[in-house]
Amino acid sequence: MKNFKTLVVFVCLLAFTSSFAQTRENPWAVGLYGVKSEYLGDLNKFSNEYTTSNVFNEYQNTTYNFNSLNVGGALSIDRFLNNYFDAGIYGSYSSMSFEDNITKPGFIRSFESASLINGNLHFRIKILGDNESRFVPFVNVAGGAAIYNDLSGINYKGDTVSTKDPVIAITATLGLGLEYKISDKFSIRYQSDLSWTSKDDVDYYERSKSNDYQFQHNLGIVYSFSFKKKDKDKDGVFDKKDNCLGTPLGVQVDSLGCPIDTDKDGIADYLDKCPNTSTKAKVDSLGCPIDTDKDGIADYMDKCPKTPAEAKVDANGCAIDTDKDGVADYLDKCPNTGIGATVDANGCAIDTDKDGVADYLDKCPEEAGIVENKGCPEVKEEVKKVLTKALQGIQFQTGKDIIRKKSLEILDDVVLAMNKNLSYNLEINGHTDNEGGANNLELSQKRADAVKNYLVEKGVDTKRLTAKGFGDTIPIASNNTKKGRSENRRVEFKIVF
């Protein structure tokens, strides 16, 4: 008796922890129990016609003892209905016995080792109605049948009675129980049932005041389950195959129940603000490519991932360098420097001689000059004089491109001036008057070429000389006079840099 009380106290203490077992998710439950049956028939209730001995007074008028070994096993199958009700079936097999030798010394009435098969349909009424509690006290209401076999012994009159025919009785049962949920699948259940039978002669003694009945105590383990495949997160993938339980409702998932991640960046589409990111990109918590320098070009595409915030960048994420001088615009104080210019750290073209003409444009980069001469100094006066003298001093044979000997001295002065001033280039332009017709253009070209050839023969680099004939197209005087025509027949020399 003490052991039984200790068990009840232990189960009650466990019950005050937290939640789980037979629920809407796991509506079916199978229980396996150890059973102890107690006889409560006429022999036990009455020691004689006038004296009553209650079963709970163990040793008053009878030798009945709760500790007598009348045990067996039981099976139950239950179905969850709602938070307050379960329905199910129950079946048990156990033994029952009774012996009384106190009523009359030396006189024994008994039946020994009778087998009891008990079955019923039942409702469990869950008192708390709390599906989340581990502690589930309940009331059991049932109707069924009991079969008694191997009834033999001594009846009240002292007659030896034995029957091989089973006794079948209809039963009505009322019980109390306590269940403790270990997990969402398993629980421990204790249940005591008092069953009234439709028979008064189960113990082969009929008194007519009341029918026979019995107690049954059940202690066992209950397993809860569902025939339906579970899908807790309602994503269409059953829990057994779902690798991502708990996916939010409405989220598209793959065959394993995990949210779809189209761009495979580790951020599911329903959270991904940039769902089409390249597989090469590292992304932030929103699924967008990381852009360390905040220039609008993601790092995986950015060839210059540390560009300052103030820099404008190109499609590669590199600072724009409009003039291609190697200095980005955000640092370039001269952003329109010409292609080919050598620049300083500020992106400005270097001007070695400080004449205002950048070296890349300066034909005389180490000698200060003027813009008009592309950075070279003004043409020297002595050179101007030589070229002015040559303008009218170069003469040719009439109608020919042969230079007269008296003009060679002047050309020699031109050679000397060119060799002293190597930065000078010379344009030689031939002109005629209007006499000679269509021949004039060809003649002017030949005469310009003749001058050029002479200068080359005297040592002037041909690359520094250009010759071109203009015929009578650019007169400097009237062709209506002899003097004017004479002035128009000329070879002009022009220094260029």
mmCIF file of N, CA and C in Angstrom, residues 31 153 186 304 360 444:
data_model
loop_
_atom_site.group_PDB
_atom_site.id
_atom_site.type_symbol
_atom_site.label_atom_id
_atom_site.label_comp_id
_atom_site.label_asym_id
_atom_site.label_seq_id
_atom_site.Cartn_x
_atom_site.Cartn_y
_atom_site.Cartn_z
ATOM 1 N N GLY A 31 -2.042 2.421 -25.336
ATOM 2 C CA GLY A 31 -1.505 2.290 -23.995
ATOM 3 C C GLY A 31 -1.297 0.829 -23.609
ATOM 4 N N GLY A 153 -14.107 -23.072 -5.913
ATOM 5 C CA GLY A 153 -13.827 -22.749 -4.513
ATOM 6 C C GLY A 153 -14.934 -23.241 -3.614
ATOM 7 N N PHE A 186 5.022 10.322 -25.863
ATOM 8 C CA PHE A 186 4.879 9.374 -24.766
ATOM 9 C C PHE A 186 4.350 10.045 -23.496
ATOM 10 N N CYS A 304 37.872 48.210 -58.601
ATOM 11 C CA CYS A 304 38.508 49.182 -57.699
ATOM 12 C C CYS A 304 37.618 49.307 -56.461
ATOM 13 N N TYR A 360 53.872 68.417 -73.818
ATOM 14 C CA TYR A 360 53.384 67.544 -74.887
ATOM 15 C C TYR A 360 52.969 68.329 -76.128
ATOM 16 N N SER A 444 54.770 75.884 -110.463
ATOM 17 C CA SER A 444 55.019 76.369 -109.092
ATOM 18 C C SER A 444 55.436 75.210 -108.182
#
